[in-house]
mmCIF file of C-alpha atoms in Angstrom:
data_model
loop_
_atom_site.group_PDB
_atom_site.id
_atom_site.type_symbol
_atom_site.label_atom_id
_atom_site.label_comp_id
_atom_site.label_asym_id
_atom_site.label_seq_id
_atom_site.Cartn_x
_atom_site.Cartn_y
_atom_site.Cartn_z
ATOM 1 C CA MET A 277 -3.771 -2.176 1.899
ATOM 2 C CA ARG A 278 -6.372 -2.472 -0.846
ATOM 3 C CA SER A 279 -5.585 -1.259 -4.345
ATOM 4 C CA ASP A 280 -7.295 2.074 -3.567
ATOM 5 C CA GLY A 281 -5.151 2.597 -0.460
ATOM 6 C CA LYS A 282 -7.815 1.813 2.155
ATOM 7 C CA PRO A 283 -6.956 -0.586 4.997
ATOM 8 C CA ILE A 284 -8.278 -4.126 4.632
ATOM 9 C CA HIS A 285 -8.268 -4.769 8.383
ATOM 10 C CA GLU A 286 -6.603 -3.612 11.573
ATOM 11 C CA ILE A 287 -3.548 -5.880 11.321
ATOM 12 C CA ALA A 288 -0.053 -4.390 11.133
ATOM 13 C CA SER A 289 2.966 -6.644 10.699
ATOM 14 C CA ILE A 290 6.068 -5.778 12.692
ATOM 15 C CA SER A 291 8.398 -6.524 9.774
ATOM 16 C CA GLY A 292 6.226 -4.330 7.561
ATOM 17 C CA ILE A 293 6.721 -1.494 10.030
ATOM 18 C CA GLY A 294 10.474 -2.068 9.793
ATOM 19 C CA PHE A 295 10.300 -1.640 6.028
ATOM 20 C CA ALA A 296 8.180 1.480 6.545
ATOM 21 C CA PHE A 297 11.034 3.075 8.503
ATOM 22 C CA ILE A 298 13.333 2.317 5.580
ATOM 23 C CA ALA A 299 10.856 3.781 3.076
ATOM 24 C CA ILE A 300 10.603 6.985 5.107
ATOM 25 C CA VAL A 301 14.394 7.322 5.070
ATOM 26 C CA VAL A 302 14.429 6.918 1.293
ATOM 27 C CA GLY A 303 11.584 9.410 0.947
ATOM 28 C CA ALA A 304 13.500 12.013 2.927
ATOM 29 C CA TYR A 305 16.746 11.298 1.083
ATOM 30 C CA ARG A 306 15.031 11.728 -2.288
ATOM 31 C CA SER A 307 13.090 14.814 -1.096
ATOM 32 C CA TRP A 308 9.764 13.140 -1.755
ATOM 33 C CA ILE A 309 8.916 14.337 1.747
ATOM 34 C CA THR A 310 10.623 16.916 3.933
ATOM 35 C CA ALA A 311 13.021 15.876 6.667
ATOM 36 C CA ALA A 312 10.677 17.485 9.197
ATOM 37 C CA ASP A 313 7.709 15.435 7.997
ATOM 38 C CA ALA A 314 9.830 12.280 7.962
ATOM 39 C CA LEU A 315 10.980 12.869 11.522
ATOM 40 C CA GLU A 316 7.462 13.594 12.714
ATOM 41 C CA ARG A 317 6.080 10.434 11.125
ATOM 42 C CA THR A 318 8.948 8.328 12.438
ATOM 43 C CA ASN A 319 8.551 9.608 15.983
ATOM 44 C CA GLN A 320 4.803 8.945 15.833
ATOM 45 C CA ILE A 321 5.424 5.337 14.869
ATOM 46 C CA LEU A 322 8.066 4.982 17.574
ATOM 47 C CA SER A 323 5.585 6.282 20.133
ATOM 48 C CA SER A 324 3.098 3.604 19.082
ATOM 49 C CA LEU A 325 5.742 0.875 19.172
ATOM 50 C CA GLY A 326 6.485 1.845 22.745
ATOM 51 C CA LYS A 327 2.956 0.727 23.638
ATOM 52 C CA VAL A 328 3.352 -2.766 22.182
ATOM 53 C CA LYS A 329 3.880 -5.573 24.684
ATOM 54 C CA ARG A 330 7.193 -7.302 24.111
ATOM 55 C CA TYR A 331 8.399 -10.735 25.086
ATOM 56 C CA HIS A 332 11.948 -10.622 26.404
ATOM 57 C CA GLY A 333 12.376 -7.587 24.201
ATOM 58 C CA ALA A 334 11.010 -9.214 21.040
ATOM 59 C CA PHE A 335 7.913 -7.959 19.271
ATOM 60 C CA PRO A 336 5.035 -10.173 18.128
ATOM 61 C CA HIS A 337 4.378 -10.897 14.463
ATOM 62 C CA PHE A 338 1.099 -8.948 14.237
ATOM 63 C CA VAL A 339 -0.370 -6.097 16.266
ATOM 64 C CA ASN A 340 -3.617 -4.190 16.090
ATOM 65 C CA ALA A 341 -2.804 -0.957 14.272
ATOM 66 C CA GLU A 342 -5.214 1.055 16.432
ATOM 67 C CA THR A 343 -4.766 -0.449 19.895
ATOM 68 C CA CYS A 344 -1.184 -1.798 19.545
ATOM 69 C CA GLU A 345 -2.352 -5.067 21.118
ATOM 70 C CA LEU A 346 -1.029 -8.432 19.984
ATOM 71 C CA ILE A 347 -2.938 -10.355 17.321
ATOM 72 C CA PRO A 348 -1.954 -14.063 17.355
ATOM 73 C CA PHE A 349 -0.367 -15.196 14.100
ATOM 74 C CA ALA A 350 -0.980 -18.934 14.432
ATOM 75 C CA LYS A 351 -1.376 -21.700 16.990
ATOM 76 C CA PHE A 352 1.341 -21.334 19.656
ATOM 77 C CA ASP A 353 2.447 -18.056 17.997
ATOM 78 C CA ASP A 354 1.113 -15.450 20.405
ATOM 79 C CA GLY A 355 4.334 -14.024 21.795
ATOM 80 C CA GLY A 356 7.722 -12.886 20.567
ATOM 81 C CA ASP A 357 8.731 -13.383 16.941
ATOM 82 C CA LEU A 358 12.493 -12.928 16.657
ATOM 83 C CA VAL A 359 12.683 -12.693 12.856
ATOM 84 C CA GLU A 360 9.935 -10.078 12.633
ATOM 85 C CA THR A 361 11.795 -8.236 15.370
ATOM 86 C CA ALA A 362 15.070 -8.355 13.425
ATOM 87 C CA PHE A 363 13.469 -6.726 10.373
ATOM 88 C CA LEU A 364 12.005 -4.032 12.588
ATOM 89 C CA MET A 365 15.449 -3.447 14.119
ATOM 90 C CA GLN A 366 16.965 -3.118 10.630
ATOM 91 C CA GLY A 367 14.583 -0.288 9.863
ATOM 92 C CA LEU A 368 15.077 1.362 13.240
ATOM 93 C CA ILE A 369 18.866 1.316 12.918
ATOM 94 C CA CYS A 370 18.788 2.723 9.377
ATOM 95 C CA SER A 371 16.506 5.492 10.613
ATOM 96 C CA ARG A 372 18.738 6.329 13.571
ATOM 97 C CA GLU A 373 21.857 6.405 11.416
ATOM 98 C CA PHE A 374 20.159 8.635 8.827
ATOM 99 C CA PHE A 375 18.698 11.101 11.330
ATOM 100 C CA SER A 376 21.996 11.454 13.179
ATOM 101 C CA GLY A 377 21.875 15.184 13.903
ATOM 102 C CA SER A 378 21.368 16.983 17.189
ATOM 103 C CA THR A 379 17.969 18.630 16.750
ATOM 104 C CA PRO A 380 15.387 17.822 19.456
ATOM 105 C CA ALA A 381 13.374 15.689 17.028
ATOM 106 C CA GLU A 382 16.464 13.718 15.995
ATOM 107 C CA ARG A 383 17.605 13.210 19.583
ATOM 108 C CA LYS A 384 14.129 11.985 20.477
ATOM 109 C CA LEU A 385 14.270 9.483 17.622
ATOM 110 C CA GLN A 386 17.770 8.299 18.538
ATOM 111 C CA THR A 387 16.826 7.724 22.182
ATOM 112 C CA ALA A 388 13.657 5.817 21.307
ATOM 113 C CA VAL A 389 15.474 3.614 18.789
ATOM 114 C CA ASP A 390 18.301 2.818 21.189
ATOM 115 C CA GLU A 391 15.828 1.793 23.879
ATOM 116 C CA LEU A 392 14.039 -0.631 21.541
ATOM 117 C CA VAL A 393 17.185 -2.061 19.965
ATOM 118 C CA GLN A 394 19.037 -2.599 23.218
ATOM 119 C CA ALA A 395 16.053 -4.244 24.920
ATOM 120 C CA VAL A 396 15.924 -7.312 22.648
ATOM 121 C CA GLU A 397 17.091 -10.306 24.675
ATOM 122 C CA TRP A 398 18.596 -12.239 21.800
ATOM 123 C CA ASP A 399 20.334 -14.689 24.122
ATOM 124 C CA TRP A 400 16.989 -15.671 25.671
ATOM 125 C CA TYR A 401 15.987 -17.041 22.284
ATOM 126 C CA THR A 402 18.830 -19.593 22.342
ATOM 127 C CA LYS A 403 17.109 -21.492 25.188
ATOM 128 C CA GLY A 404 20.447 -21.153 26.962
ATOM 129 C CA GLU A 405 22.150 -23.514 24.522
ATOM 130 C CA SER A 406 24.870 -23.171 21.873
ATOM 131 C CA GLY A 407 22.573 -24.201 19.045
ATOM 132 C CA PRO A 408 20.251 -22.068 16.917
ATOM 133 C CA LEU A 409 18.202 -19.052 17.775
ATOM 134 C CA TRP A 410 14.533 -19.983 18.067
ATOM 135 C CA TRP A 411 11.884 -18.138 16.113
ATOM 136 C CA HIS A 412 9.078 -17.876 18.695
ATOM 137 C CA TRP A 413 8.477 -17.761 22.413
ATOM 138 C CA SER A 414 5.091 -17.401 24.081
ATOM 139 C CA PRO A 415 4.266 -16.819 27.766
ATOM 140 C CA ARG A 416 1.356 -19.261 27.353
ATOM 141 C CA HIS A 417 2.989 -21.915 25.166
ATOM 142 C CA ALA A 418 6.710 -21.364 25.825
ATOM 143 C CA TRP A 419 8.720 -22.944 22.971
ATOM 144 C CA ALA A 420 5.858 -25.058 21.595
ATOM 145 C CA ARG A 421 6.157 -23.487 18.152
ATOM 146 C CA ASN A 422 9.600 -25.136 18.103
ATOM 147 C CA LEU A 423 11.007 -23.529 14.955
ATOM 148 C CA PRO A 424 14.785 -23.043 14.810
ATOM 149 C CA ILE A 425 16.198 -20.174 12.742
ATOM 150 C CA GLN A 426 18.488 -22.010 10.364
ATOM 151 C CA GLY A 427 19.965 -21.004 7.021
ATOM 152 C CA TRP A 428 19.726 -20.455 4.187
ATOM 153 C CA ASN A 429 16.673 -18.279 4.692
ATOM 154 C CA GLU A 430 15.720 -14.633 5.112
ATOM 155 C CA ALA A 431 17.002 -14.270 8.677
ATOM 156 C CA LEU A 432 20.773 -13.710 8.441
ATOM 157 C CA SER A 433 20.409 -10.228 9.950
ATOM 158 C CA CYS A 434 18.845 -11.871 13.011
ATOM 159 C CA TYR A 435 22.186 -13.516 13.828
ATOM 160 C CA VAL A 436 24.215 -10.417 12.996
ATOM 161 C CA LEU A 437 22.148 -8.268 15.354
ATOM 162 C CA ALA A 438 22.107 -10.990 18.017
ATOM 163 C CA ALA A 439 25.901 -11.264 17.916
ATOM 164 C CA GLY A 440 26.266 -7.482 17.956
ATOM 165 C CA SER A 441 24.062 -6.842 20.994
ATOM 166 C CA TRP A 442 26.061 -5.279 23.823
ATOM 167 C CA LYS A 443 23.891 -6.602 26.651
ATOM 168 C CA TYR A 444 22.240 -9.724 25.233
ATOM 169 C CA GLY A 445 24.754 -10.945 22.651
ATOM 170 C CA ILE A 446 24.849 -14.579 21.601
ATOM 171 C CA ASP A 447 27.893 -16.822 21.428
ATOM 172 C CA PRO A 448 29.216 -17.104 17.831
ATOM 173 C CA ALA A 449 28.859 -20.874 18.211
ATOM 174 C CA CYS A 450 25.107 -20.349 17.802
ATOM 175 C CA TYR A 451 25.752 -19.000 14.323
ATOM 176 C CA HIS A 452 27.977 -21.848 13.248
ATOM 177 C CA SER A 453 26.002 -24.754 14.709
ATOM 178 C CA GLY A 454 22.590 -23.110 14.399
ATOM 179 C CA TRP A 455 22.415 -20.894 11.324
ATOM 180 C CA ALA A 456 25.092 -22.687 9.269
ATOM 181 C CA ARG A 457 24.190 -26.118 10.663
ATOM 182 C CA ASP A 458 27.849 -27.052 10.990
ATOM 183 C CA GLY A 459 28.294 -26.592 7.249
ATOM 184 C CA ALA A 460 25.066 -28.209 6.063
ATOM 185 C CA ILE A 461 24.052 -24.785 4.732
ATOM 186 C CA LEU A 462 26.442 -25.345 1.815
ATOM 187 C CA ASN A 463 25.132 -26.270 -1.617
ATOM 188 C CA GLY A 464 27.557 -25.724 -4.513
ATOM 189 C CA ASN A 465 25.460 -27.478 -7.169
ATOM 190 C CA GLU A 466 24.335 -26.016 -10.490
ATOM 191 C CA TYR A 467 20.719 -25.290 -11.365
ATOM 192 C CA LEU A 468 19.814 -24.146 -14.879
ATOM 193 C CA GLY A 469 23.542 -23.711 -15.426
ATOM 194 C CA VAL A 470 24.045 -21.448 -12.384
ATOM 195 C CA ARG A 471 26.126 -22.495 -9.372
ATOM 196 C CA LEU A 472 24.336 -21.834 -6.077
ATOM 197 C CA PRO A 473 26.733 -21.527 -3.103
ATOM 198 C CA LEU A 474 24.202 -21.957 -0.273
ATOM 199 C CA GLY A 475 20.728 -23.205 0.499
ATOM 200 C CA ASP A 476 18.174 -25.584 -0.895
ATOM 201 C CA PRO A 477 17.943 -26.744 -4.522
ATOM 202 C CA PHE A 478 16.985 -23.911 -6.897
ATOM 203 C CA GLY A 479 17.262 -21.418 -4.019
ATOM 204 C CA GLY A 480 13.643 -21.237 -2.864
ATOM 205 C CA PRO A 481 11.464 -18.088 -2.977
ATOM 206 C CA LEU A 482 13.398 -14.896 -3.644
ATOM 207 C CA PHE A 483 12.515 -13.163 -0.375
ATOM 208 C CA LEU A 484 15.016 -15.503 1.284
ATOM 209 C CA SER A 485 17.817 -13.501 -0.360
ATOM 210 C CA GLN A 486 16.196 -10.098 -0.077
ATOM 211 C CA TYR A 487 14.790 -9.220 3.355
ATOM 212 C CA SER A 488 18.060 -9.195 5.298
ATOM 213 C CA PHE A 489 20.000 -7.706 2.397
ATOM 214 C CA CYS A 490 17.780 -4.666 2.179
ATOM 215 C CA ALA A 491 20.103 -3.472 4.949
ATOM 216 C CA LEU A 492 23.095 -5.835 5.023
ATOM 217 C CA ASP A 493 25.503 -4.958 2.211
ATOM 218 C CA PRO A 494 26.496 -8.164 0.383
ATOM 219 C CA ARG A 495 29.129 -6.507 -1.836
ATOM 220 C CA GLY A 496 32.322 -8.422 -1.105
ATOM 221 C CA LEU A 497 30.892 -9.699 2.185
ATOM 222 C CA GLY A 498 32.098 -13.167 3.080
ATOM 223 C CA ASP A 499 32.539 -15.674 5.868
ATOM 224 C CA GLY A 500 33.574 -19.284 6.295
ATOM 225 C CA TYR A 501 30.590 -20.529 4.294
ATOM 226 C CA CYS A 502 30.383 -18.092 1.400
ATOM 227 C CA SER A 503 33.298 -16.042 0.079
ATOM 228 C CA ASP A 504 31.021 -13.406 -1.466
ATOM 229 C CA TYR A 505 27.363 -13.085 -0.527
ATOM 230 C CA TRP A 506 26.793 -10.948 -3.616
ATOM 231 C CA MET A 507 27.383 -14.079 -5.706
ATOM 232 C CA GLN A 508 24.917 -16.052 -3.576
ATOM 233 C CA ILE A 509 22.138 -13.530 -4.131
ATOM 234 C CA HIS A 510 22.986 -13.050 -7.802
ATOM 235 C CA ALA A 511 22.857 -16.812 -8.367
ATOM 236 C CA HIS A 512 19.558 -17.167 -6.505
ATOM 237 C CA ALA A 513 17.964 -14.387 -8.565
ATOM 238 C CA LYS A 514 19.382 -15.715 -11.839
ATOM 239 C CA ILE A 515 17.985 -19.202 -11.246
ATOM 240 C CA ASN A 516 14.572 -17.711 -10.468
ATOM 241 C CA TYR A 517 14.742 -15.581 -13.615
ATOM 242 C CA LEU A 518 15.785 -18.464 -15.890
ATOM 243 C CA HIS A 519 13.012 -20.682 -14.534
ATOM 244 C CA CYS A 520 10.414 -17.998 -15.236
ATOM 245 C CA ARG A 521 11.742 -17.366 -18.728
ATOM 246 C CA SER A 522 11.226 -21.061 -19.483
ATOM 247 C CA ARG A 523 7.628 -21.000 -18.252
ATOM 248 C CA TYR A 524 6.110 -17.545 -18.726
ATOM 249 C CA LYS A 525 5.768 -15.256 -21.727
ATOM 250 C CA ASP A 526 8.287 -12.411 -21.856
ATOM 251 C CA ALA A 527 5.475 -9.860 -21.592
ATOM 252 C CA ASP A 528 4.458 -11.299 -18.205
ATOM 253 C CA GLY A 529 7.724 -10.423 -16.480
ATOM 254 C CA TRP A 530 9.167 -12.797 -13.906
ATOM 255 C CA GLY A 531 9.635 -13.410 -10.180
ATOM 256 C CA LEU A 532 8.598 -16.086 -7.690
ATOM 257 C CA SER A 533 8.359 -15.363 -3.974
ATOM 258 C CA ALA A 534 5.881 -15.263 -1.093
ATOM 259 C CA CYS A 535 2.814 -13.226 -2.010
ATOM 260 C CA ASP A 536 -0.956 -12.954 -2.169
ATOM 261 C CA GLY A 537 -2.653 -15.694 -4.195
ATOM 262 C CA PRO A 538 -6.144 -16.393 -5.552
ATOM 263 C CA ARG A 539 -6.933 -18.417 -2.430
ATOM 264 C CA GLY A 540 -4.730 -16.647 0.096
ATOM 265 C CA TYR A 541 -1.083 -16.188 0.958
ATOM 266 C CA LEU A 542 1.303 -18.578 -0.766
ATOM 267 C CA VAL A 543 5.007 -19.201 -1.276
ATOM 268 C CA ASN A 544 6.259 -19.720 -4.836
ATOM 269 C CA SER A 545 9.630 -20.933 -6.063
ATOM 270 C CA PRO A 546 10.999 -22.845 -9.054
ATOM 271 C CA ILE A 547 10.111 -26.139 -7.371
ATOM 272 C CA ASN A 548 6.721 -24.925 -6.084
ATOM 273 C CA ASP A 549 5.374 -22.757 -8.885
ATOM 274 C CA SER A 550 1.614 -22.127 -8.783
ATOM 275 C CA GLY A 551 1.722 -19.744 -11.725
ATOM 276 C CA VAL A 552 1.558 -16.568 -9.608
ATOM 277 C CA ILE A 553 4.176 -13.876 -10.238
ATOM 278 C CA ALA A 554 5.137 -11.413 -7.496
ATOM 279 C CA PRO A 555 6.578 -8.161 -8.936
ATOM 280 C CA THR A 556 8.590 -7.638 -5.750
ATOM 281 C CA ALA A 557 10.735 -10.672 -6.587
ATOM 282 C CA ALA A 558 12.070 -9.140 -9.807
ATOM 283 C CA LEU A 559 12.086 -5.496 -8.729
ATOM 284 C CA SER A 560 13.891 -6.213 -5.454
ATOM 285 C CA SER A 561 16.561 -8.032 -7.457
ATOM 286 C CA ILE A 562 17.596 -4.854 -9.260
ATOM 287 C CA PRO A 563 21.054 -4.506 -7.625
ATOM 288 C CA PHE A 564 21.909 -8.059 -8.680
ATOM 289 C CA LEU A 565 20.145 -8.390 -12.063
ATOM 290 C CA PRO A 566 19.632 -4.777 -13.171
ATOM 291 C CA THR A 567 18.871 -5.447 -16.841
ATOM 292 C CA GLU A 568 16.378 -8.208 -16.075
ATOM 293 C CA ALA A 569 14.732 -6.243 -13.250
ATOM 294 C CA ILE A 570 14.316 -3.039 -15.252
ATOM 295 C CA GLU A 571 12.912 -5.019 -18.167
ATOM 296 C CA ALA A 572 10.424 -6.649 -15.779
ATOM 297 C CA ALA A 573 9.398 -3.235 -14.413
ATOM 298 C CA HIS A 574 8.392 -2.112 -17.906
ATOM 299 C CA GLN A 575 6.543 -5.380 -18.495
ATOM 300 C CA PHE A 576 4.619 -5.064 -15.238
ATOM 301 C CA LEU A 577 3.670 -1.445 -15.922
ATOM 302 C CA HIS A 578 2.292 -2.291 -19.353
ATOM 303 C CA TRP A 579 0.731 -5.663 -18.533
ATOM 304 C CA ARG A 580 -2.786 -5.735 -20.000
ATOM 305 C CA GLY A 581 -2.987 -1.978 -20.241
ATOM 306 C CA GLY A 582 -1.810 -1.199 -16.713
ATOM 307 C CA ARG A 583 -3.954 -3.644 -14.745
ATOM 308 C CA LEU A 584 -1.194 -4.135 -12.175
ATOM 309 C CA GLU A 585 -1.076 -0.508 -11.069
ATOM 310 C CA GLY A 586 -2.588 0.530 -7.731
ATOM 311 C CA ARG A 587 -2.446 3.611 -5.551
ATOM 312 C CA PHE A 588 0.833 2.573 -3.907
ATOM 313 C CA GLY A 589 2.554 1.094 -6.928
ATOM 314 C CA LEU A 590 2.194 -2.336 -8.499
ATOM 315 C CA MET A 591 -0.252 -4.782 -6.978
ATOM 316 C CA ASP A 592 1.191 -7.583 -4.903
ATOM 317 C CA SER A 593 0.856 -10.390 -7.457
ATOM 318 C CA PHE A 594 -0.920 -11.733 -10.522
ATOM 319 C CA LYS A 595 -1.529 -14.972 -12.402
ATOM 320 C CA PRO A 596 -0.851 -14.499 -16.110
ATOM 321 C CA SER A 597 -2.612 -17.698 -17.211
ATOM 322 C CA THR A 598 -5.991 -16.619 -15.799
ATOM 323 C CA GLY A 599 -5.708 -12.826 -15.629
ATOM 324 C CA TRP A 600 -6.183 -12.839 -11.841
ATOM 325 C CA VAL A 601 -4.684 -9.787 -10.101
ATOM 326 C CA SER A 602 -4.271 -9.313 -6.356
ATOM 327 C CA LYS A 603 -6.320 -6.526 -4.836
ATOM 328 C CA THR A 604 -3.734 -5.844 -2.133
ATOM 329 C CA HIS A 605 -0.412 -4.188 -1.360
ATOM 330 C CA LEU A 606 1.662 -6.080 1.249
ATOM 331 C CA ALA A 607 4.181 -4.067 3.251
ATOM 332 C CA ILE A 608 6.757 -6.873 3.337
ATOM 333 C CA ASN A 609 6.743 -6.935 -0.471
ATOM 334 C CA GLN A 610 6.427 -3.216 -1.180
ATOM 335 C CA GLY A 611 9.163 -2.260 1.297
ATOM 336 C CA PRO A 612 11.991 -4.261 -0.287
ATOM 337 C CA ILE A 613 11.218 -2.701 -3.681
ATOM 338 C CA VAL A 614 11.890 0.772 -2.262
ATOM 339 C CA ALA A 615 14.959 -0.404 -0.369
ATOM 340 C CA MET A 616 16.597 -2.298 -3.206
ATOM 341 C CA ILE A 617 15.986 0.351 -5.850
ATOM 342 C CA GLU A 618 17.668 2.872 -3.561
ATOM 343 C CA ASN A 619 20.543 0.512 -2.844
ATOM 344 C CA TYR A 620 20.962 0.047 -6.589
ATOM 345 C CA ARG A 621 21.003 3.810 -7.115
ATOM 346 C CA SER A 622 23.120 4.960 -4.188
ATOM 347 C CA GLY A 623 23.816 2.161 -1.669
ATOM 348 C CA LEU A 624 22.201 4.423 0.944
ATOM 349 C CA LEU A 625 20.653 1.794 3.210
ATOM 350 C CA TRP A 626 23.643 -0.507 2.924
ATOM 351 C CA ASP A 627 25.924 2.333 3.994
ATOM 352 C CA LEU A 628 23.686 3.312 6.924
ATOM 353 C CA PHE A 629 23.248 -0.185 8.312
ATOM 354 C CA MET A 630 26.836 -1.329 7.800
ATOM 355 C CA GLY A 631 28.087 1.796 9.566
ATOM 356 C CA ALA A 632 26.032 1.110 12.696
ATOM 357 C CA PRO A 633 27.988 -0.121 15.741
ATOM 358 C CA GLU A 634 25.646 -3.083 16.302
ATOM 359 C CA THR A 635 26.187 -4.313 12.759
ATOM 360 C CA LYS A 636 29.941 -3.881 12.781
ATOM 361 C CA SER A 637 30.258 -5.671 16.117
ATOM 362 C CA GLY A 638 27.996 -8.540 15.052
ATOM 363 C CA LEU A 639 29.763 -9.154 11.751
ATOM 364 C CA LYS A 640 33.176 -9.046 13.416
ATOM 365 C CA ARG A 641 32.160 -11.504 16.143
ATOM 366 C CA LEU A 642 30.761 -13.916 13.550
ATOM 367 C CA GLY A 643 33.987 -13.851 11.543
ATOM 368 C CA PHE A 644 32.820 -11.956 8.472
ATOM 369 C CA SER A 645 35.181 -10.186 6.119
ATOM 370 C CA SER A 646 34.589 -7.494 3.511
ATOM 371 C CA HIS A 647 36.505 -7.644 0.222
ATOM 372 C CA GLY A 648 38.840 -10.137 1.863
ATOM 373 C CA GLN A 649 39.624 -7.943 4.882
ATOM 374 C CA GLN A 650 38.585 -8.959 8.383
ATOM 375 C CA LEU A 651 35.912 -6.590 9.646
ATOM 376 C CA MET A 652 36.853 -4.384 12.575
ATOM 377 C CA THR A 653 34.682 -2.547 15.065
#
């Protein structure tokens, strides 16, 4: 979306739609919209999703918002995108668990969600092997994109949902040898005085620790690689914050992630810092760094007399050194802000998603525990 709320083009991202489902749930919960309006909007979106061509149950990365036809994302990427699909499923499951009543509109929603969730052939995306899930498959190019889904990155929920699928569940070995890379996911080093349990040096862009955990509850969640995922996300955010405090003025706020840039989409992190701050990085860290995130919110709102404000909240990004401000809102950055602020306030989305049968089954099969107790279905 542009700053005035008008569409820039016809493209809709599937993960962005997943975050839209979450935002609608929060809107209904907070009485920003009525439950009836929320249900109507949700069922309209579900009706459109039913028209989208899927690839062994997985949705493509981009679709045309008017025709629901696939828009290729990149070379060899004109088929199923499993990570985009996982973020859509997160939103669908949260919506189904929230609208759990027995009215006709709720039953319609529940049926439509179940059909979409249960149709994803997660096991297809293993290539029939015990290694990683694979990000893309195309009917024209098969596995030519050749990108394994390996951690630490944003896609942990992909493995949880894949393991929890009743019909197309993956073997837990795929998680251990694929996602965790037989232990190579471990880090344990200190950066800027903060110990980082998992992932690459300095943690990478902050969306890696945010997208899945908009729904997955990290509080006391552990497995054989990390005893408490809350500490992983807290450490990642803290490193990002400390780096920004060493480089940017306090009045500029902080936060490095994937976002719009002066010359197009870019990915920022402490080791790849182009000088562009993404407000979503700080604001979506509010459960983990509440003082720093709230301080950043005030800084963003007052930056140069309110230049970051648009119709749908703060603009996607800005470059303090030049005064450049993005003219766009990106769904995959706006959505986590809504989700994480609500999780900070009430834990709503964490409670919904963790209570879903698919989530409980997936976590149990992968050997996760919560507060030291083995998870049970």
